[in-house]
JSON list of C-alpha atoms and ligand atoms in Angstrom, two decimals:
[
{"chain": "A", "resi": 1, "resn": "UNK", "atom": "CA", "xyz": [72.62, 2.39, -19.22]},
{"chain": "A", "resi": 2, "resn": "UNK", "atom": "CA", "xyz": [75.15, 2.43, -22.09]},
{"chain": "A", "resi": 3, "resn": "UNK", "atom": "CA", "xyz": [74.67, 3.52, -25.69]},
{"chain": "A", "resi": 4, "resn": "UNK", "atom": "CA", "xyz": [71.72, 5.35, -27.17]},
{"chain": "A", "resi": 5, "resn": "UNK", "atom": "CA", "xyz": [68.62, 5.36, -24.93]},
{"chain": "A", "resi": 6, "resn": "UNK", "atom": "CA", "xyz": [65.28, 3.87, -25.89]},
{"chain": "A", "resi": 7, "resn": "UNK", "atom": "CA", "xyz": [62.64, 6.57, -26.07]},
{"chain": "A", "resi": 8, "resn": "UNK", "atom": "CA", "xyz": [58.86, 6.58, -25.86]},
{"chain": "A", "resi": 9, "resn": "UNK", "atom": "CA", "xyz": [57.05, 9.60, -27.27]},
{"chain": "A", "resi": 10, "resn": "UNK", "atom": "CA", "xyz": [53.51, 10.09, -25.92]},
{"chain": "A", "resi": 11, "resn": "UNK", "atom": "CA", "xyz": [51.46, 12.48, -28.03]},
{"chain": "A", "resi": 12, "resn": "UNK", "atom": "CA", "xyz": [47.78, 13.41, -27.92]},
{"chain": "A", "resi": 13, "resn": "UNK", "atom": "CA", "xyz": [47.11, 13.88, -31.65]},
{"chain": "A", "resi": 14, "resn": "UNK", "atom": "CA", "xyz": [48.52, 12.79, -35.00]},
{"chain": "A", "resi": 15, "resn": "UNK", "atom": "CA", "xyz": [50.78, 15.64, -36.24]},
{"chain": "A", "resi": 16, "resn": "UNK", "atom": "CA", "xyz": [52.10, 16.68, -32.78]},
{"chain": "A", "resi": 17, "resn": "UNK", "atom": "CA", "xyz": [54.93, 14.15, -33.07]},
{"chain": "A", "resi": 18, "resn": "UNK", "atom": "CA", "xyz": [56.11, 15.89, -36.25]},
{"chain": "A", "resi": 19, "resn": "UNK", "atom": "CA", "xyz": [55.37, 19.52, -35.37]},
{"chain": "A", "resi": 20, "resn": "UNK", "atom": "CA", "xyz": [56.85, 19.54, -31.89]},
{"chain": "A", "resi": 21, "resn": "UNK", "atom": "CA", "xyz": [59.33, 16.64, -31.75]},
{"chain": "A", "resi": 22, "resn": "UNK", "atom": "CA", "xyz": [59.95, 15.76, -35.42]},
{"chain": "A", "resi": 23, "resn": "UNK", "atom": "CA", "xyz": [63.57, 16.93, -35.42]},
{"chain": "A", "resi": 24, "resn": "UNK", "atom": "CA", "xyz": [64.36, 15.27, -32.09]},
{"chain": "A", "resi": 25, "resn": "UNK", "atom": "CA", "xyz": [62.84, 12.00, -33.30]},
{"chain": "A", "resi": 26, "resn": "UNK", "atom": "CA", "xyz": [64.65, 12.15, -36.65]},
{"chain": "A", "resi": 27, "resn": "UNK", "atom": "CA", "xyz": [67.98, 12.84, -34.98]},
{"chain": "A", "resi": 28, "resn": "UNK", "atom": "CA", "xyz": [67.45, 10.15, -32.35]},
{"chain": "A", "resi": 29, "resn": "UNK", "atom": "CA", "xyz": [66.62, 7.45, -34.92]},
{"chain": "A", "resi": 30, "resn": "UNK", "atom": "CA", "xyz": [69.41, 8.60, -37.27]},
{"chain": "A", "resi": 31, "resn": "UNK", "atom": "CA", "xyz": [71.98, 7.79, -34.60]},
{"chain": "A", "resi": 32, "resn": "UNK", "atom": "CA", "xyz": [70.47, 4.36, -34.09]},
{"chain": "A", "resi": 33, "resn": "UNK", "atom": "CA", "xyz": [68.17, 5.16, -31.19]},
{"chain": "A", "resi": 34, "resn": "UNK", "atom": "CA", "xyz": [65.12, 2.97, -30.74]},
{"chain": "A", "resi": 35, "resn": "UNK", "atom": "CA", "xyz": [61.85, 4.83, -30.32]},
{"chain": "A", "resi": 36, "resn": "UNK", "atom": "CA", "xyz": [58.14, 4.21, -30.12]},
{"chain": "A", "resi": 37, "resn": "UNK", "atom": "CA", "xyz": [55.23, 6.56, -30.46]},
{"chain": "A", "resi": 38, "resn": "UNK", "atom": "CA", "xyz": [51.98, 6.37, -28.52]},
{"chain": "A", "resi": 39, "resn": "UNK", "atom": "CA", "xyz": [49.21, 8.53, -29.99]},
{"chain": "A", "resi": 40, "resn": "UNK", "atom": "CA", "xyz": [46.30, 8.89, -27.59]},
{"chain": "A", "resi": 41, "resn": "UNK", "atom": "CA", "xyz": [43.50, 10.02, -29.94]},
{"chain": "A", "resi": 42, "resn": "UNK", "atom": "CA", "xyz": [42.30, 8.98, -33.40]},
{"chain": "A", "resi": 43, "resn": "UNK", "atom": "CA", "xyz": [41.78, 5.33, -34.05]},
{"chain": "A", "resi": 44, "resn": "UNK", "atom": "CA", "xyz": [43.17, 2.87, -36.52]},
{"chain": "A", "resi": 45, "resn": "UNK", "atom": "CA", "xyz": [41.23, 2.88, -39.77]},
{"chain": "A", "resi": 46, "resn": "UNK", "atom": "CA", "xyz": [40.82, 6.66, -39.85]},
{"chain": "A", "resi": 47, "resn": "UNK", "atom": "CA", "xyz": [42.45, 8.74, -42.56]},
{"chain": "A", "resi": 48, "resn": "UNK", "atom": "CA", "xyz": [44.59, 10.57, -40.04]},
{"chain": "A", "resi": 49, "resn": "UNK", "atom": "CA", "xyz": [45.91, 7.30, -38.69]},
{"chain": "A", "resi": 50, "resn": "UNK", "atom": "CA", "xyz": [47.07, 6.41, -42.21]},
{"chain": "A", "resi": 51, "resn": "UNK", "atom": "CA", "xyz": [48.78, 9.82, -42.49]},
{"chain": "A", "resi": 52, "resn": "UNK", "atom": "CA", "xyz": [50.43, 9.32, -39.10]},
{"chain": "A", "resi": 53, "resn": "UNK", "atom": "CA", "xyz": [51.91, 6.01, -40.24]},
{"chain": "A", "resi": 54, "resn": "UNK", "atom": "CA", "xyz": [53.54, 7.80, -43.19]},
{"chain": "A", "resi": 55, "resn": "UNK", "atom": "CA", "xyz": [54.87, 10.60, -40.93]},
{"chain": "A", "resi": 56, "resn": "UNK", "atom": "CA", "xyz": [56.29, 8.11, -38.41]},
{"chain": "A", "resi": 57, "resn": "UNK", "atom": "CA", "xyz": [58.12, 6.27, -41.17]},
{"chain": "A", "resi": 58, "resn": "UNK", "atom": "CA", "xyz": [59.57, 9.56, -42.41]},
{"chain": "A", "resi": 59, "resn": "UNK", "atom": "CA", "xyz": [60.96, 10.25, -38.91]},
{"chain": "A", "resi": 60, "resn": "UNK", "atom": "CA", "xyz": [62.64, 6.84, -38.80]},
{"chain": "A", "resi": 61, "resn": "UNK", "atom": "CA", "xyz": [60.38, 5.11, -36.29]},
{"chain": "A", "resi": 62, "resn": "UNK", "atom": "CA", "xyz": [61.04, 1.38, -36.62]},
{"chain": "A", "resi": 63, "resn": "UNK", "atom": "CA", "xyz": [57.47, 0.34, -35.75]},
{"chain": "A", "resi": 64, "resn": "UNK", "atom": "CA", "xyz": [53.99, 1.68, -36.44]},
{"chain": "A", "resi": 65, "resn": "UNK", "atom": "CA", "xyz": [52.52, 4.11, -33.91]},
{"chain": "A", "resi": 66, "resn": "UNK", "atom": "CA", "xyz": [50.58, 2.64, -30.98]},
{"chain": "A", "resi": 67, "resn": "UNK", "atom": "CA", "xyz": [47.04, 4.03, -30.97]},
{"chain": "A", "resi": 68, "resn": "UNK", "atom": "CA", "xyz": [45.23, 4.25, -27.62]},
{"chain": "A", "resi": 69, "resn": "UNK", "atom": "CA", "xyz": [42.04, 4.81, -29.63]},
{"chain": "A", "resi": 70, "resn": "UNK", "atom": "CA", "xyz": [40.37, 7.62, -27.68]},
{"chain": "A", "resi": 71, "resn": "UNK", "atom": "CA", "xyz": [38.45, 10.46, -29.29]},
{"chain": "A", "resi": 72, "resn": "UNK", "atom": "CA", "xyz": [39.93, 13.92, -29.72]},
{"chain": "A", "resi": 73, "resn": "UNK", "atom": "CA", "xyz": [38.12, 16.26, -27.29]},
{"chain": "A", "resi": 74, "resn": "UNK", "atom": "CA", "xyz": [36.94, 18.42, -30.18]},
{"chain": "A", "resi": 75, "resn": "UNK", "atom": "CA", "xyz": [36.59, 15.79, -32.95]},
{"chain": "A", "resi": 76, "resn": "UNK", "atom": "CA", "xyz": [34.24, 12.89, -32.04]},
{"chain": "A", "resi": 77, "resn": "UNK", "atom": "CA", "xyz": [34.69, 11.22, -35.46]},
{"chain": "A", "resi": 78, "resn": "UNK", "atom": "CA", "xyz": [38.37, 10.72, -34.63]},
{"chain": "A", "resi": 79, "resn": "UNK", "atom": "CA", "xyz": [37.37, 7.48, -32.89]},
{"chain": "A", "resi": 80, "resn": "UNK", "atom": "CA", "xyz": [33.69, 6.64, -33.60]},
{"chain": "A", "resi": 81, "resn": "UNK", "atom": "CA", "xyz": [31.98, 5.23, -30.52]},
{"chain": "A", "resi": 82, "resn": "UNK", "atom": "CA", "xyz": [35.00, 5.78, -28.26]},
{"chain": "A", "resi": 83, "resn": "UNK", "atom": "CA", "xyz": [35.10, 8.02, -25.19]},
{"chain": "A", "resi": 84, "resn": "UNK", "atom": "CA", "xyz": [36.86, 11.38, -25.39]},
{"chain": "A", "resi": 85, "resn": "UNK", "atom": "CA", "xyz": [40.47, 11.12, -24.20]},
{"chain": "A", "resi": 86, "resn": "UNK", "atom": "CA", "xyz": [39.96, 13.54, -21.31]},
{"chain": "A", "resi": 87, "resn": "UNK", "atom": "CA", "xyz": [36.75, 11.87, -20.10]},
{"chain": "A", "resi": 88, "resn": "UNK", "atom": "CA", "xyz": [37.72, 8.18, -20.13]},
{"chain": "A", "resi": 89, "resn": "UNK", "atom": "CA", "xyz": [38.47, 6.52, -16.77]},
{"chain": "A", "resi": 90, "resn": "UNK", "atom": "CA", "xyz": [41.98, 7.60, -15.74]},
{"chain": "A", "resi": 91, "resn": "UNK", "atom": "CA", "xyz": [42.89, 4.29, -14.06]},
{"chain": "A", "resi": 92, "resn": "UNK", "atom": "CA", "xyz": [42.10, 2.41, -17.25]},
{"chain": "A", "resi": 93, "resn": "UNK", "atom": "CA", "xyz": [44.36, 4.76, -19.21]},
{"chain": "A", "resi": 94, "resn": "UNK", "atom": "CA", "xyz": [47.24, 4.47, -16.72]},
{"chain": "A", "resi": 95, "resn": "UNK", "atom": "CA", "xyz": [47.02, 0.69, -16.86]},
{"chain": "A", "resi": 96, "resn": "UNK", "atom": "CA", "xyz": [47.09, 0.72, -20.67]},
{"chain": "A", "resi": 97, "resn": "UNK", "atom": "CA", "xyz": [50.18, 2.93, -20.74]},
{"chain": "A", "resi": 98, "resn": "UNK", "atom": "CA", "xyz": [51.94, 0.97, -17.99]},
{"chain": "A", "resi": 99, "resn": "UNK", "atom": "CA", "xyz": [51.43, -2.13, -20.13]},
{"chain": "A", "resi": 100, "resn": "UNK", "atom": "CA", "xyz": [53.27, -0.43, -23.02]},
{"chain": "A", "resi": 101, "resn": "UNK", "atom": "CA", "xyz": [56.02, 0.96, -20.76]},
{"chain": "A", "resi": 102, "resn": "UNK", "atom": "CA", "xyz": [56.77, -2.44, -19.19]},
{"chain": "A", "resi": 103, "resn": "UNK", "atom": "CA", "xyz": [56.85, -4.08, -22.63]},
{"chain": "A", "resi": 104, "resn": "UNK", "atom": "CA", "xyz": [58.92, -1.39, -24.40]},
{"chain": "A", "resi": 105, "resn": "UNK", "atom": "CA", "xyz": [61.17, -0.50, -21.43]},
{"chain": "A", "resi": 106, "resn": "UNK", "atom": "CA", "xyz": [61.98, 3.10, -22.47]},
{"chain": "A", "resi": 107, "resn": "UNK", "atom": "CA", "xyz": [64.77, 4.96, -20.67]},
{"chain": "A", "resi": 108, "resn": "UNK", "atom": "CA", "xyz": [63.16, 8.26, -21.61]},
{"chain": "A", "resi": 109, "resn": "UNK", "atom": "CA", "xyz": [59.56, 9.41, -22.06]},
{"chain": "A", "resi": 110, "resn": "UNK", "atom": "CA", "xyz": [58.83, 12.54, -24.08]},
{"chain": "A", "resi": 111, "resn": "UNK", "atom": "CA", "xyz": [55.47, 14.29, -23.71]},
{"chain": "A", "resi": 112, "resn": "UNK", "atom": "CA", "xyz": [54.01, 17.78, -23.25]},
{"chain": "A", "resi": 113, "resn": "UNK", "atom": "CA", "xyz": [54.62, 20.08, -20.31]},
{"chain": "A", "resi": 114, "resn": "UNK", "atom": "CA", "xyz": [51.95, 20.43, -17.60]},
{"chain": "A", "resi": 115, "resn": "UNK", "atom": "CA", "xyz": [50.34, 23.33, -19.52]},
{"chain": "A", "resi": 116, "resn": "UNK", "atom": "CA", "xyz": [50.08, 21.21, -22.67]},
{"chain": "A", "resi": 117, "resn": "UNK", "atom": "CA", "xyz": [52.37, 23.78, -24.33]},
{"chain": "A", "resi": 118, "resn": "UNK", "atom": "CA", "xyz": [49.45, 26.13, -25.00]},
{"chain": "A", "resi": 119, "resn": "UNK", "atom": "CA", "xyz": [46.65, 24.88, -22.81]},
{"chain": "A", "resi": 120, "resn": "UNK", "atom": "CA", "xyz": [45.12, 22.19, -25.02]},
{"chain": "A", "resi": 121, "resn": "UNK", "atom": "CA", "xyz": [43.17, 19.86, -22.68]},
{"chain": "A", "resi": 122, "resn": "UNK", "atom": "CA", "xyz": [44.28, 16.71, -24.56]},
{"chain": "A", "resi": 123, "resn": "UNK", "atom": "CA", "xyz": [47.94, 17.75, -24.22]},
{"chain": "A", "resi": 124, "resn": "UNK", "atom": "CA", "xyz": [47.55, 18.48, -20.52]},
{"chain": "A", "resi": 125, "resn": "UNK", "atom": "CA", "xyz": [45.89, 15.09, -20.07]},
{"chain": "A", "resi": 126, "resn": "UNK", "atom": "CA", "xyz": [48.73, 13.33, -21.94]},
{"chain": "A", "resi": 127, "resn": "UNK", "atom": "CA", "xyz": [51.21, 14.94, -19.52]},
{"chain": "A", "resi": 128, "resn": "UNK", "atom": "CA", "xyz": [49.28, 13.71, -16.48]},
{"chain": "A", "resi": 129, "resn": "UNK", "atom": "CA", "xyz": [48.82, 10.26, -17.93]},
{"chain": "A", "resi": 130, "resn": "UNK", "atom": "CA", "xyz": [52.51, 9.90, -18.82]},
{"chain": "A", "resi": 131, "resn": "UNK", "atom": "CA", "xyz": [53.67, 11.02, -15.37]},
{"chain": "A", "resi": 132, "resn": "UNK", "atom": "CA", "xyz": [51.26, 8.72, -13.55]},
{"chain": "A", "resi": 133, "resn": "UNK", "atom": "CA", "xyz": [52.10, 5.73, -15.77]},
{"chain": "A", "resi": 134, "resn": "UNK", "atom": "CA", "xyz": [55.87, 6.25, -15.49]},
{"chain": "A", "resi": 135, "resn": "UNK", "atom": "CA", "xyz": [55.56, 6.17, -11.68]},
{"chain": "A", "resi": 136, "resn": "UNK", "atom": "CA", "xyz": [53.19, 3.19, -11.63]},
{"chain": "A", "resi": 137, "resn": "UNK", "atom": "CA", "xyz": [55.27, 1.15, -14.10]},
{"chain": "A", "resi": 138, "resn": "UNK", "atom": "CA", "xyz": [58.17, 1.11, -11.64]},
{"chain": "A", "resi": 139, "resn": "UNK", "atom": "CA", "xyz": [56.16, -0.19, -8.69]},
{"chain": "A", "resi": 140, "resn": "UNK", "atom": "CA", "xyz": [56.14, -4.00, -8.24]},
{"chain": "A", "resi": 141, "resn": "UNK", "atom": "CA", "xyz": [52.69, -4.14, -6.56]},
{"chain": "A", "resi": 142, "resn": "UNK", "atom": "CA", "xyz": [51.02, -2.19, -9.40]},
{"chain": "A", "resi": 143, "resn": "UNK", "atom": "CA", "xyz": [49.36, -4.66, -11.79]},
{"chain": "A", "resi": 144, "resn": "UNK", "atom": "CA", "xyz": [51.98, -7.44, -11.54]},
{"chain": "A", "resi": 145, "resn": "UNK", "atom": "CA", "xyz": [50.12, -9.28, -14.32]},
{"chain": "A", "resi": 146, "resn": "UNK", "atom": "CA", "xyz": [51.45, -6.63, -16.74]},
{"chain": "A", "resi": 147, "resn": "UNK", "atom": "CA", "xyz": [55.02, -7.86, -16.34]},
{"chain": "A", "resi": 148, "resn": "UNK", "atom": "CA", "xyz": [58.25, -6.89, -14.63]},
{"chain": "A", "resi": 149, "resn": "UNK", "atom": "CA", "xyz": [58.40, -3.36, -13.20]},
{"chain": "A", "resi": 150, "resn": "UNK", "atom": "CA", "xyz": [60.29, -0.86, -15.34]},
{"chain": "A", "resi": 151, "resn": "UNK", "atom": "CA", "xyz": [61.86, 2.35, -14.09]},
{"chain": "A", "resi": 152, "resn": "UNK", "atom": "CA", "xyz": [61.86, 5.18, -16.63]},
{"chain": "A", "resi": 153, "resn": "UNK", "atom": "CA", "xyz": [64.95, 7.31, -15.99]},
{"chain": "A", "resi": 154, "resn": "UNK", "atom": "CA", "xyz": [63.98, 10.70, -17.33]},
{"chain": "A", "resi": 155, "resn": "UNK", "atom": "CA", "xyz": [60.88, 12.57, -18.52]},
{"chain": "A", "resi": 156, "resn": "UNK", "atom": "CA", "xyz": [61.23, 15.31, -21.14]},
{"chain": "A", "resi": 157, "resn": "UNK", "atom": "CA", "xyz": [58.36, 17.77, -21.37]},
{"chain": "A", "resi": 158, "resn": "UNK", "atom": "CA", "xyz": [57.89, 19.66, -24.64]},
{"chain": "A", "resi": 159, "resn": "UNK", "atom": "CA", "xyz": [57.52, 23.38, -24.12]},
{"chain": "A", "resi": 160, "resn": "UNK", "atom": "CA", "xyz": [57.45, 26.46, -26.34]},
{"chain": "A", "resi": 161, "resn": "UNK", "atom": "CA", "xyz": [60.26, 28.95, -25.69]},
{"chain": "A", "resi": 162, "resn": "UNK", "atom": "CA", "xyz": [59.27, 32.53, -24.96]},
{"chain": "A", "resi": 163, "resn": "UNK", "atom": "CA", "xyz": [61.69, 33.63, -27.70]},
{"chain": "A", "resi": 164, "resn": "UNK", "atom": "CA", "xyz": [59.77, 31.58, -30.29]},
{"chain": "A", "resi": 165, "resn": "UNK", "atom": "CA", "xyz": [56.43, 33.00, -29.14]},
{"chain": "A", "resi": 166, "resn": "UNK", "atom": "CA", "xyz": [57.80, 36.53, -29.36]},
{"chain": "A", "resi": 167, "resn": "UNK", "atom": "CA", "xyz": [59.18, 35.94, -32.85]},
{"chain": "A", "resi": 168, "resn": "UNK", "atom": "CA", "xyz": [55.93, 34.45, -34.14]},
{"chain": "A", "resi": 169, "resn": "UNK", "atom": "CA", "xyz": [53.40, 36.70, -32.40]},
{"chain": "A", "resi": 170, "resn": "UNK", "atom": "CA", "xyz": [53.48, 39.59, -34.89]},
{"chain": "A", "resi": 171, "resn": "UNK", "atom": "CA", "xyz": [52.69, 37.17, -37.72]},
{"chain": "A", "resi": 172, "resn": "UNK", "atom": "CA", "xyz": [49.81, 35.25, -36.14]},
{"chain": "A", "resi": 173, "resn": "UNK", "atom": "CA", "xyz": [46.18, 36.14, -35.60]},
{"chain": "A", "resi": 174, "resn": "UNK", "atom": "CA", "xyz": [44.67, 35.96, -32.12]},
{"chain": "A", "resi": 175, "resn": "UNK", "atom": "CA", "xyz": [42.98, 32.59, -32.63]},
{"chain": "A", "resi": 176, "resn": "UNK", "atom": "CA", "xyz": [46.24, 30.82, -33.48]},
{"chain": "A", "resi": 177, "resn": "UNK", "atom": "CA", "xyz": [47.18, 27.98, -31.16]},
{"chain": "A", "resi": 178, "resn": "UNK", "atom": "CA", "xyz": [49.96, 29.67, -29.24]},
{"chain": "A", "resi": 179, "resn": "UNK", "atom": "CA", "xyz": [50.37, 30.57, -25.60]},
{"chain": "A", "resi": 180, "resn": "UNK", "atom": "CA", "xyz": [50.23, 34.17, -24.45]},
{"chain": "A", "resi": 181, "resn": "UNK", "atom": "CA", "xyz": [53.71, 33.63, -23.06]},
{"chain": "A", "resi": 182, "resn": "UNK", "atom": "CA", "xyz": [56.19, 30.87, -23.65]},
{"chain": "A", "resi": 183, "resn": "UNK", "atom": "CA", "xyz": [58.73, 29.39, -21.27]},
{"chain": "A", "resi": 184, "resn": "UNK", "atom": "CA", "xyz": [61.59, 31.78, -20.33]},
{"chain": "A", "resi": 185, "resn": "UNK", "atom": "CA", "xyz": [65.00, 30.81, -21.69]},
{"chain": "A", "resi": 186, "resn": "UNK", "atom": "CA", "xyz": [66.45, 30.35, -18.20]},
{"chain": "A", "resi": 187, "resn": "UNK", "atom": "CA", "xyz": [63.83, 27.71, -17.38]},
{"chain": "A", "resi": 188, "resn": "UNK", "atom": "CA", "xyz": [64.55, 25.51, -20.44]},
{"chain": "A", "resi": 189, "resn": "UNK", "atom": "CA", "xyz": [66.53, 22.33, -19.73]},
{"chain": "A", "resi": 190, "resn": "UNK", "atom": "CA", "xyz": [67.17, 21.27, -23.31]},
{"chain": "A", "resi": 191, "resn": "UNK", "atom": "CA", "xyz": [66.98, 23.27, -26.53]},
{"chain": "A", "resi": 192, "resn": "UNK", "atom": "CA", "xyz": [67.68, 21.23, -29.62]},
{"chain": "A", "resi": 193, "resn": "UNK", "atom": "CA", "xyz": [68.64, 22.93, -32.87]},
{"chain": "A", "resi": 194, "resn": "UNK", "atom": "CA", "xyz": [67.29, 20.43, -35.40]},
{"chain": "A", "resi": 195, "resn": "UNK", "atom": "CA", "xyz": [68.27, 22.42, -38.49]},
{"chain": "A", "resi": 196, "resn": "UNK", "atom": "CA", "xyz": [70.06, 19.36, -39.96]},
{"chain": "A", "resi": 197, "resn": "UNK", "atom": "CA", "xyz": [66.80, 17.38, -39.74]},
{"chain": "A", "resi": 198, "resn": "UNK", "atom": "CA", "xyz": [64.23, 19.94, -40.86]},
{"chain": "A", "resi": 199, "resn": "UNK", "atom": "CA", "xyz": [63.89, 18.28, -44.30]},
{"chain": "A", "resi": 200, "resn": "UNK", "atom": "CA", "xyz": [62.54, 15.10, -42.74]},
{"chain": "A", "resi": 201, "resn": "UNK", "atom": "CA", "xyz": [60.56, 17.07, -40.20]},
{"chain": "A", "resi": 202, "resn": "UNK", "atom": "CA", "xyz": [58.82, 19.10, -42.91]},
{"chain": "A", "resi": 203, "resn": "UNK", "atom": "CA", "xyz": [58.06, 15.98, -44.95]},
{"chain": "A", "resi": 204, "resn": "UNK", "atom": "CA", "xyz": [56.57, 14.38, -41.83]},
{"chain": "A", "resi": 205, "resn": "UNK", "atom": "CA", "xyz": [54.43, 17.46, -41.13]},
{"chain": "A", "resi": 206, "resn": "UNK", "atom": "CA", "xyz": [53.24, 17.51, -44.75]},
{"chain": "A", "resi": 207, "resn": "UNK", "atom": "CA", "xyz": [52.26, 13.83, -44.50]},
{"chain": "A", "resi": 208, "resn": "UNK", "atom": "CA", "xyz": [49.35, 15.04, -42.34]},
{"chain": "A", "resi": 209, "resn": "UNK", "atom": "CA", "xyz": [47.46, 16.16, -45.43]},
{"chain": "A", "resi": 210, "resn": "UNK", "atom": "CA", "xyz": [44.01, 16.29, -43.83]},
{"chain": "A", "resi": 211, "resn": "UNK", "atom": "CA", "xyz": [45.22, 18.61, -41.10]},
{"chain": "A", "resi": 212, "resn": "UNK", "atom": "CA", "xyz": [47.21, 20.76, -43.53]},
{"chain": "A", "resi": 213, "resn": "UNK", "atom": "CA", "xyz": [44.01, 21.26, -45.56]},
{"chain": "A", "resi": 214, "resn": "UNK", "atom": "CA", "xyz": [41.72, 21.82, -42.55]},
{"chain": "A", "resi": 215, "resn": "UNK", "atom": "CA", "xyz": [43.57, 23.60, -39.80]},
{"chain": "A", "resi": 216, "resn": "UNK", "atom": "CA", "xyz": [43.67, 27.40, -39.73]},
{"chain": "A", "resi": 217, "resn": "UNK", "atom": "CA", "xyz": [46.80, 27.26, -37.55]},
{"chain": "A", "resi": 218, "resn": "UNK", "atom": "CA", "xyz": [48.56, 25.00, -40.03]},
{"chain": "A", "resi": 219, "resn": "UNK", "atom": "CA", "xyz": [47.63, 27.30, -42.94]},
{"chain": "A", "resi": 220, "resn": "UNK", "atom": "CA", "xyz": [48.82, 30.30, -41.00]},
{"chain": "A", "resi": 221, "resn": "UNK", "atom": "CA", "xyz": [52.07, 28.58, -40.17]},
{"chain": "A", "resi": 222, "resn": "UNK", "atom": "CA", "xyz": [52.60, 27.59, -43.81]},
{"chain": "A", "resi": 223, "resn": "UNK", "atom": "CA", "xyz": [52.15, 31.25, -44.76]},
{"chain": "A", "resi": 224, "resn": "UNK", "atom": "CA", "xyz": [54.70, 32.64, -42.29]},
{"chain": "A", "resi": 225, "resn": "UNK", "atom": "CA", "xyz": [57.68, 34.63, -43.55]},
{"chain": "A", "resi": 226, "resn": "UNK", "atom": "CA", "xyz": [60.78, 32.48, -43.93]},
{"chain": "A", "resi": 227, "resn": "UNK", "atom": "CA", "xyz": [62.71, 33.61, -40.83]},
{"chain": "A", "resi": 228, "resn": "UNK", "atom": "CA", "xyz": [60.09, 33.03, -38.11]},
{"chain": "A", "resi": 229, "resn": "UNK", "atom": "CA", "xyz": [59.00, 29.83, -39.84]},
{"chain": "A", "resi": 230, "resn": "UNK", "atom": "CA", "xyz": [62.60, 28.55, -39.85]},
{"chain": "A", "resi": 231, "resn": "UNK", "atom": "CA", "xyz": [63.08, 29.52, -36.20]},
{"chain": "A", "resi": 232, "resn": "UNK", "atom": "CA", "xyz": [59.96, 27.56, -35.27]},
{"chain": "A", "resi": 233, "resn": "UNK", "atom": "CA", "xyz": [60.97, 24.51, -37.31]},
{"chain": "A", "resi": 234, "resn": "UNK", "atom": "CA", "xyz": [64.56, 24.29, -36.10]},
{"chain": "A", "resi": 235, "resn": "UNK", "atom": "CA", "xyz": [63.95, 24.82, -32.38]},
{"chain": "A", "resi": 236, "resn": "UNK", "atom": "CA", "xyz": [62.60, 22.06, -30.14]},
{"chain": "A", "resi": 237, "resn": "UNK", "atom": "CA", "xyz": [62.67, 22.73, -26.42]},
{"chain": "A", "resi": 238, "resn": "UNK", "atom": "CA", "xyz": [62.12, 20.68, -23.29]},
{"chain": "A", "resi": 239, "resn": "UNK", "atom": "CA", "xyz": [61.87, 20.74, -19.54]},
{"chain": "A", "resi": 240, "resn": "UNK", "atom": "CA", "xyz": [63.51, 17.74, -17.89]},
{"chain": "A", "resi": 241, "resn": "UNK", "atom": "CA", "xyz": [62.64, 15.71, -14.84]},
{"chain": "A", "resi": 242, "resn": "UNK", "atom": "CA", "xyz": [64.91, 12.88, -13.72]},
{"chain": "A", "resi": 243, "resn": "UNK", "atom": "CA", "xyz": [63.11, 9.99, -12.01]},
{"chain": "A", "resi": 244, "resn": "UNK", "atom": "CA", "xyz": [66.40, 8.40, -10.94]},
{"chain": "A", "resi": 245, "resn": "UNK", "atom": "CA", "xyz": [69.56, 10.23, -9.81]},
{"chain": "A", "resi": 246, "resn": "UNK", "atom": "CA", "xyz": [71.44, 11.57, -12.84]},
{"chain": "A", "resi": 247, "resn": "UNK", "atom": "CA", "xyz": [68.77, 10.45, -15.30]},
{"chain": "A", "resi": 248, "resn": "UNK", "atom": "CA", "xyz": [69.48, 9.73, -18.95]},
{"chain": "A", "resi": 249, "resn": "UNK", "atom": "CA", "xyz": [70.25, 12.23, -21.71]},
{"chain": "A", "resi": 250, "resn": "UNK", "atom": "CA", "xyz": [67.93, 11.98, -24.71]},
{"chain": "A", "resi": 251, "resn": "UNK", "atom": "CA", "xyz": [70.37, 13.61, -27.14]},
{"chain": "B", "resi": 1, "resn": "ZN", "atom": "ZN1", "xyz": [47.85, 18.27, -30.35]}
]
C-alpha cells in the first residue's frame, strides 16, 4: 500500500465516533485520507441520526455514515421495531459488515477494544463483530456473492489510558461511564495527541445535541475543570493488531 490508508470506523452509537476517535478522524481526513463510518445502532430517520450526519461532516467524512439499523441495548426507540444490536443473529451481522468491507476495501478498521473501553455491551459486541467480519471478508469461500475478498491489514482498538482514568476519577461520580482501571501506558500501541484538531472534535461532539441534553456523563464531562477535560479531549489511544505482516499505520 502507498499513500494514506483508507479507514473504516465501526462504532456502536452516534457520538462515539466524535468522543473517542474525533481527533483521529479529523486528522486522517485533513491529510486526504478516505474514511467511512459504520454506526451499528440508531436508525435513519431518528433525530440522533440527523445529529450524527452533522458530526460526521464536521470531522471531514466524505460520505454519510452507514447505519446498520439495530436498536441500542438500552434505548428501544433508537430503531423502532428492530432487534437490539447484541441480540440480533450474529451471522447476519457479520455478513452485513463483510459486504461493506468488500465494497469499501479499508486498509484499517478502527473499533473498540475487547472490553468495549468500559464494559458497554454494545461496544464489546462491535469489537467482536468487526474482528469476525475482517477475518471473513478475506476468505474467498465466505459469501462469494458479496464480491472479491478483501484483506484488512490492521485493526486499531480504542482504549482508555490508565493515566486518563486517574486524572478524571477525582472529578467524576461513581455512575459515570468510566472503567475502574484503564489500560496501562506500556500496553498502548498508539497514543495520538489530537490537540491541533480539538476544535473540530468539540464541534462534532456538540452536534449530538440530544445526547448533550440527556446524558449525565456528557453533562458531567462538560462540567469538568479545564485541565482534565483538555487531557481527555486531546488524547486518543489504541491497541493494534496486524492481520498481515507489518500491517498499515493509521497515522
Ligand atoms: Zn457508545
